[in-house]
Amino acid sequence: MRPAAAGRTGRVLLAGFAAAAAADLGSLLAGWHLGHVLAKPLLMPLLVAYVLTLRAPRLLVAALLFGWGGDLALLFDAEPAFLVGMGSFAAGHVCYLVLFGRGRTSPALGGAYALALVGTVALLWPDLPAGLRIPVAGYSLLLTAMAYRSSALGRAAGAGGALFLLSDTLIATGVAEWPQLPRPDFWIMATYLAAQYLLATGAITRGQAYGREVIQD
C-alpha cells in the first residue's frame, strides 16, 4: 500500500476506533449493556488494523490481540471466564515486556511500582475469593512489571502502562467487593482504552525514531 493510501486508511481506522470507544463508553454511562456487548469486541481489532497501517511490530499486534481475547472473555460474568480473560491479558503483557526490550528505566520508579504492588496485593488478599488469590497476585506481578518497563519507550508508553495498572486494579477492587465509584465499568474501560492506545502509539513512535537513527548511521 502506498504511503498516502496507508495514511488515509489509518485515519479512517483510527476514527473507527474512536467511534467504537465513544459508543462503548457512552453505553456504560447510560447503563445500556447491549451497546457495550456490541461495541467492546470492535475496539482492539480496529486498533490493530490502525497500527498495521503504521507497520507495527508483530509483538505489539500480538499484545493487542491478546487484549482482545481478554475483552471477549470478560463479557461473561463467571469465574472461569475471568481466569481465561486474565490469562489472555497476561500473555499480552509478556508480549509487551519482550517488545520493551532492555531500555533504561528509573530505579526510583521501579521502587514506587514495587511498593504499590506489595501494598495493593496485601490489602486485596483477605477480600479476594480464595480461588483467585494466587492467580491475581501472579498476574499483578506481571502487570506491574509491564507498567514499569513501559517507561523505557518514553512518556506516552509509560503513561499507558500506568493506566493499564490502574484499570486492572479497579477490576480487582470490584472482585474484592470494595466500594466502587459510580459506573465503575466506565472508568475501567476508559483507563484501559487510553492505556492500549498510548502503549501502541508509544511503541510505534519509538520504533520509527529508532529506525531513522539506524538509517542515519
Short mmCIF file of N, CA and C in Angstrom, two decimals, residues 92-201:
data_model
loop_
_atom_site.label_atom_id
_atom_site.label_comp_id
_atom_site.label_asym_id
_atom_site.label_seq_id
_atom_site.Cartn_x
_atom_site.Cartn_y
_atom_site.Cartn_z
N GLY A 92 -0.58 -11.03 26.80
CA GLY A 92 -0.32 -9.74 26.18
C GLY A 92 0.77 -8.97 26.91
N HIS A 93 0.79 -9.04 28.23
CA HIS A 93 1.82 -8.35 29.00
C HIS A 93 3.21 -8.94 28.71
N VAL A 94 3.26 -10.25 28.53
CA VAL A 94 4.55 -10.87 28.17
C VAL A 94 5.03 -10.33 26.82
N CYS A 95 4.11 -10.21 25.87
CA CYS A 95 4.48 -9.64 24.57
C CYS A 95 4.99 -8.21 24.73
N TYR A 96 4.32 -7.44 25.54
CA TYR A 96 4.77 -6.06 25.78
C TYR A 96 6.16 -6.05 26.41
N LEU A 97 6.38 -6.91 27.40
CA LEU A 97 7.68 -6.92 28.07
C LEU A 97 8.81 -7.25 27.10
N VAL A 98 8.59 -8.21 26.22
CA VAL A 98 9.61 -8.54 25.23
C VAL A 98 9.80 -7.37 24.26
N LEU A 99 8.70 -6.74 23.87
CA LEU A 99 8.76 -5.59 22.96
C LEU A 99 9.54 -4.44 23.57
N PHE A 100 9.40 -4.20 24.86
CA PHE A 100 10.06 -3.08 25.51
C PHE A 100 11.58 -3.25 25.55
N GLY A 101 12.03 -4.48 25.49
CA GLY A 101 13.47 -4.72 25.47
C GLY A 101 14.14 -4.35 26.78
N ARG A 102 15.39 -3.90 26.67
CA ARG A 102 16.19 -3.61 27.87
C ARG A 102 16.50 -2.13 28.00
N GLY A 103 15.63 -1.28 27.49
CA GLY A 103 15.85 0.15 27.62
C GLY A 103 15.91 0.60 29.06
N ARG A 104 16.56 1.74 29.29
CA ARG A 104 16.77 2.23 30.64
C ARG A 104 15.47 2.73 31.26
N THR A 105 15.31 2.44 32.54
CA THR A 105 14.17 2.92 33.31
C THR A 105 14.67 3.44 34.65
N SER A 106 13.84 4.20 35.33
CA SER A 106 14.23 4.82 36.59
C SER A 106 14.13 3.84 37.76
N PRO A 107 15.22 3.65 38.51
CA PRO A 107 15.14 2.79 39.71
C PRO A 107 14.12 3.30 40.72
N ALA A 108 14.01 4.64 40.84
CA ALA A 108 13.04 5.20 41.78
C ALA A 108 11.61 4.83 41.37
N LEU A 109 11.35 4.88 40.06
CA LEU A 109 10.03 4.47 39.56
C LEU A 109 9.79 3.00 39.84
N GLY A 110 10.82 2.20 39.66
CA GLY A 110 10.69 0.77 39.97
C GLY A 110 10.36 0.53 41.43
N GLY A 111 10.99 1.30 42.32
CA GLY A 111 10.69 1.17 43.74
C GLY A 111 9.26 1.56 44.05
N ALA A 112 8.78 2.61 43.39
CA ALA A 112 7.39 3.04 43.61
C ALA A 112 6.41 1.98 43.15
N TYR A 113 6.68 1.39 41.99
CA TYR A 113 5.81 0.33 41.50
C TYR A 113 5.86 -0.89 42.42
N ALA A 114 7.03 -1.22 42.94
CA ALA A 114 7.14 -2.37 43.84
C ALA A 114 6.32 -2.15 45.11
N LEU A 115 6.40 -0.94 45.66
CA LEU A 115 5.60 -0.63 46.85
C LEU A 115 4.11 -0.70 46.56
N ALA A 116 3.73 -0.18 45.38
CA ALA A 116 2.32 -0.23 45.00
C ALA A 116 1.84 -1.67 44.86
N LEU A 117 2.68 -2.52 44.27
CA LEU A 117 2.32 -3.93 44.10
C LEU A 117 2.11 -4.62 45.44
N VAL A 118 3.10 -4.50 46.31
CA VAL A 118 3.02 -5.18 47.61
C VAL A 118 1.84 -4.66 48.42
N GLY A 119 1.67 -3.33 48.44
CA GLY A 119 0.58 -2.77 49.22
C GLY A 119 -0.79 -3.17 48.69
N THR A 120 -0.95 -3.13 47.37
CA THR A 120 -2.25 -3.45 46.79
C THR A 120 -2.62 -4.91 47.01
N VAL A 121 -1.67 -5.81 46.76
CA VAL A 121 -1.95 -7.24 46.94
C VAL A 121 -2.24 -7.55 48.40
N ALA A 122 -1.48 -6.93 49.31
CA ALA A 122 -1.69 -7.18 50.74
C ALA A 122 -3.08 -6.71 51.18
N LEU A 123 -3.52 -5.58 50.66
CA LEU A 123 -4.83 -5.06 51.04
C LEU A 123 -5.97 -5.87 50.43
N LEU A 124 -5.77 -6.30 49.17
CA LEU A 124 -6.83 -7.04 48.49
C LEU A 124 -6.95 -8.48 48.97
N TRP A 125 -5.85 -9.07 49.37
CA TRP A 125 -5.77 -10.50 49.64
C TRP A 125 -6.92 -11.04 50.51
N PRO A 126 -7.21 -10.45 51.67
CA PRO A 126 -8.26 -11.03 52.52
C PRO A 126 -9.64 -11.00 51.90
N ASP A 127 -9.88 -10.07 50.98
CA ASP A 127 -11.22 -9.88 50.42
C ASP A 127 -11.42 -10.58 49.08
N LEU A 128 -10.35 -11.15 48.51
CA LEU A 128 -10.49 -11.87 47.25
C LEU A 128 -11.02 -13.27 47.50
N PRO A 129 -11.81 -13.84 46.57
CA PRO A 129 -12.20 -15.24 46.69
C PRO A 129 -10.95 -16.12 46.78
N ALA A 130 -11.00 -17.16 47.59
CA ALA A 130 -9.81 -17.97 47.85
C ALA A 130 -9.19 -18.51 46.56
N GLY A 131 -10.03 -18.91 45.60
CA GLY A 131 -9.51 -19.48 44.36
C GLY A 131 -8.86 -18.48 43.44
N LEU A 132 -9.03 -17.19 43.72
CA LEU A 132 -8.45 -16.16 42.85
C LEU A 132 -7.23 -15.48 43.46
N ARG A 133 -6.91 -15.77 44.71
CA ARG A 133 -5.84 -15.03 45.37
C ARG A 133 -4.49 -15.23 44.68
N ILE A 134 -4.10 -16.46 44.46
CA ILE A 134 -2.80 -16.73 43.84
C ILE A 134 -2.77 -16.24 42.39
N PRO A 135 -3.80 -16.56 41.56
CA PRO A 135 -3.79 -16.03 40.20
C PRO A 135 -3.72 -14.51 40.13
N VAL A 136 -4.48 -13.83 41.00
CA VAL A 136 -4.47 -12.36 40.97
C VAL A 136 -3.10 -11.83 41.40
N ALA A 137 -2.48 -12.45 42.40
CA ALA A 137 -1.16 -11.99 42.84
C ALA A 137 -0.12 -12.18 41.74
N GLY A 138 -0.16 -13.34 41.09
CA GLY A 138 0.79 -13.59 40.00
C GLY A 138 0.57 -12.65 38.83
N TYR A 139 -0.68 -12.44 38.48
CA TYR A 139 -0.99 -11.52 37.39
C TYR A 139 -0.57 -10.10 37.75
N SER A 140 -0.78 -9.70 39.00
CA SER A 140 -0.43 -8.36 39.43
C SER A 140 1.08 -8.12 39.31
N LEU A 141 1.86 -9.14 39.62
CA LEU A 141 3.32 -9.02 39.48
C LEU A 141 3.70 -8.79 38.02
N LEU A 142 3.11 -9.56 37.12
CA LEU A 142 3.41 -9.42 35.69
C LEU A 142 2.94 -8.06 35.17
N LEU A 143 1.74 -7.66 35.57
CA LEU A 143 1.19 -6.38 35.13
C LEU A 143 2.05 -5.21 35.61
N THR A 144 2.48 -5.27 36.87
CA THR A 144 3.30 -4.19 37.41
C THR A 144 4.65 -4.12 36.71
N ALA A 145 5.22 -5.28 36.39
CA ALA A 145 6.48 -5.31 35.64
C ALA A 145 6.29 -4.66 34.27
N MET A 146 5.18 -4.97 33.61
CA MET A 146 4.91 -4.37 32.31
C MET A 146 4.76 -2.85 32.43
N ALA A 147 4.00 -2.41 33.45
CA ALA A 147 3.79 -0.98 33.63
C ALA A 147 5.11 -0.26 33.87
N TYR A 148 5.96 -0.84 34.69
CA TYR A 148 7.26 -0.22 34.97
C TYR A 148 8.14 -0.18 33.72
N ARG A 149 8.24 -1.31 33.02
CA ARG A 149 9.13 -1.39 31.86
C ARG A 149 8.62 -0.55 30.69
N SER A 150 7.33 -0.26 30.65
CA SER A 150 6.78 0.54 29.55
C SER A 150 7.44 1.92 29.47
N SER A 151 7.91 2.41 30.61
CA SER A 151 8.54 3.73 30.62
C SER A 151 9.83 3.76 29.81
N ALA A 152 10.38 2.60 29.47
CA ALA A 152 11.58 2.55 28.64
C ALA A 152 11.32 3.09 27.25
N LEU A 153 10.05 3.12 26.82
CA LEU A 153 9.72 3.61 25.48
C LEU A 153 9.31 5.07 25.48
N GLY A 154 9.38 5.74 26.61
CA GLY A 154 9.03 7.15 26.65
C GLY A 154 7.80 7.43 27.49
N ARG A 155 7.43 8.70 27.54
CA ARG A 155 6.35 9.12 28.43
C ARG A 155 4.99 8.58 28.02
N ALA A 156 4.72 8.55 26.71
CA ALA A 156 3.40 8.09 26.26
C ALA A 156 3.19 6.63 26.65
N ALA A 157 4.15 5.78 26.31
CA ALA A 157 4.03 4.37 26.67
C ALA A 157 4.03 4.18 28.17
N GLY A 158 4.86 4.97 28.88
CA GLY A 158 4.88 4.88 30.34
C GLY A 158 3.54 5.23 30.96
N ALA A 159 2.90 6.27 30.42
CA ALA A 159 1.55 6.62 30.90
C ALA A 159 0.57 5.51 30.58
N GLY A 160 0.72 4.88 29.41
CA GLY A 160 -0.14 3.75 29.06
C GLY A 160 -0.01 2.60 30.02
N GLY A 161 1.24 2.27 30.38
CA GLY A 161 1.45 1.20 31.35
C GLY A 161 0.83 1.51 32.69
N ALA A 162 0.97 2.75 33.15
CA ALA A 162 0.38 3.15 34.43
C ALA A 162 -1.14 3.07 34.39
N LEU A 163 -1.75 3.48 33.28
CA LEU A 163 -3.20 3.43 33.16
C LEU A 163 -3.71 1.99 33.10
N PHE A 164 -2.93 1.12 32.46
CA PHE A 164 -3.32 -0.30 32.43
C PHE A 164 -3.34 -0.86 33.85
N LEU A 165 -2.33 -0.50 34.63
CA LEU A 165 -2.29 -0.94 36.02
C LEU A 165 -3.48 -0.41 36.80
N LEU A 166 -3.81 0.85 36.58
CA LEU A 166 -4.96 1.44 37.26
C LEU A 166 -6.26 0.74 36.86
N SER A 167 -6.43 0.50 35.57
CA SER A 167 -7.65 -0.15 35.09
C SER A 167 -7.85 -1.52 35.73
N ASP A 168 -6.78 -2.33 35.74
CA ASP A 168 -6.91 -3.68 36.29
C ASP A 168 -7.03 -3.66 37.82
N THR A 169 -6.46 -2.64 38.45
CA THR A 169 -6.65 -2.51 39.90
C THR A 169 -8.11 -2.21 40.22
N LEU A 170 -8.75 -1.41 39.38
CA LEU A 170 -10.18 -1.15 39.57
C LEU A 170 -11.00 -2.43 39.43
N ILE A 171 -10.61 -3.28 38.47
CA ILE A 171 -11.29 -4.57 38.33
C ILE A 171 -11.12 -5.40 39.59
N ALA A 172 -9.87 -5.44 40.11
CA ALA A 172 -9.58 -6.26 41.28
C ALA A 172 -10.36 -5.78 42.51
N THR A 173 -10.50 -4.47 42.65
CA THR A 173 -11.26 -3.98 43.81
C THR A 173 -12.74 -4.36 43.69
N GLY A 174 -13.23 -4.44 42.44
CA GLY A 174 -14.59 -4.90 42.24
C GLY A 174 -14.76 -6.36 42.61
N VAL A 175 -13.78 -7.20 42.22
CA VAL A 175 -13.81 -8.62 42.57
C VAL A 175 -13.75 -8.79 44.08
N ALA A 176 -12.98 -7.93 44.74
CA ALA A 176 -12.87 -7.99 46.20
C ALA A 176 -14.07 -7.37 46.90
N GLU A 177 -15.00 -6.82 46.11
CA GLU A 177 -16.22 -6.20 46.63
C GLU A 177 -15.93 -5.00 47.52
N TRP A 178 -14.93 -4.22 47.11
CA TRP A 178 -14.68 -2.94 47.78
C TRP A 178 -15.67 -1.91 47.26
N PRO A 179 -15.88 -0.82 48.00
CA PRO A 179 -16.74 0.27 47.50
C PRO A 179 -16.22 0.79 46.16
N GLN A 180 -17.12 1.06 45.23
CA GLN A 180 -16.74 1.44 43.87
C GLN A 180 -17.21 2.86 43.54
N LEU A 181 -16.54 3.46 42.56
CA LEU A 181 -17.00 4.72 42.00
C LEU A 181 -18.33 4.50 41.28
N PRO A 182 -19.12 5.54 41.08
CA PRO A 182 -20.32 5.38 40.25
C PRO A 182 -19.91 4.93 38.84
N ARG A 183 -20.68 4.04 38.26
CA ARG A 183 -20.40 3.49 36.93
C ARG A 183 -18.97 2.96 36.84
N PRO A 184 -18.59 2.00 37.68
CA PRO A 184 -17.19 1.54 37.71
C PRO A 184 -16.71 0.99 36.37
N ASP A 185 -17.59 0.32 35.61
CA ASP A 185 -17.18 -0.23 34.32
C ASP A 185 -16.75 0.87 33.35
N PHE A 186 -17.35 2.04 33.46
CA PHE A 186 -16.94 3.16 32.60
C PHE A 186 -15.49 3.53 32.88
N TRP A 187 -15.12 3.66 34.14
CA TRP A 187 -13.75 4.05 34.49
C TRP A 187 -12.76 2.96 34.13
N ILE A 188 -13.16 1.71 34.29
CA ILE A 188 -12.29 0.61 33.90
C ILE A 188 -11.99 0.65 32.41
N MET A 189 -13.04 0.82 31.60
CA MET A 189 -12.85 0.83 30.15
C MET A 189 -12.15 2.09 29.68
N ALA A 190 -12.46 3.23 30.28
CA ALA A 190 -11.82 4.49 29.87
C ALA A 190 -10.31 4.42 30.09
N THR A 191 -9.88 3.94 31.25
CA THR A 191 -8.45 3.85 31.52
C THR A 191 -7.80 2.76 30.68
N TYR A 192 -8.52 1.67 30.43
CA TYR A 192 -7.98 0.58 29.61
C TYR A 192 -7.77 1.01 28.16
N LEU A 193 -8.75 1.67 27.59
CA LEU A 193 -8.64 2.10 26.19
C LEU A 193 -7.52 3.13 26.02
N ALA A 194 -7.44 4.06 26.95
CA ALA A 194 -6.34 5.02 26.90
C ALA A 194 -5.00 4.31 27.03
N ALA A 195 -4.94 3.30 27.90
CA ALA A 195 -3.70 2.55 28.10
C ALA A 195 -3.25 1.86 26.82
N GLN A 196 -4.15 1.12 26.19
CA GLN A 196 -3.78 0.39 24.99
C GLN A 196 -3.38 1.34 23.86
N TYR A 197 -4.08 2.44 23.72
CA TYR A 197 -3.74 3.41 22.67
C TYR A 197 -2.37 4.02 22.92
N LEU A 198 -2.10 4.42 24.15
CA LEU A 198 -0.82 5.04 24.46
C LEU A 198 0.34 4.04 24.34
N LEU A 199 0.13 2.81 24.77
CA LEU A 199 1.16 1.79 24.61
C LEU A 199 1.46 1.55 23.13
N ALA A 200 0.39 1.45 22.34
CA ALA A 200 0.57 1.17 20.92
C ALA A 200 1.28 2.32 20.21
N THR A 201 0.80 3.53 20.40
CA THR A 201 1.41 4.66 19.70
C THR A 201 2.80 4.96 20.25
#
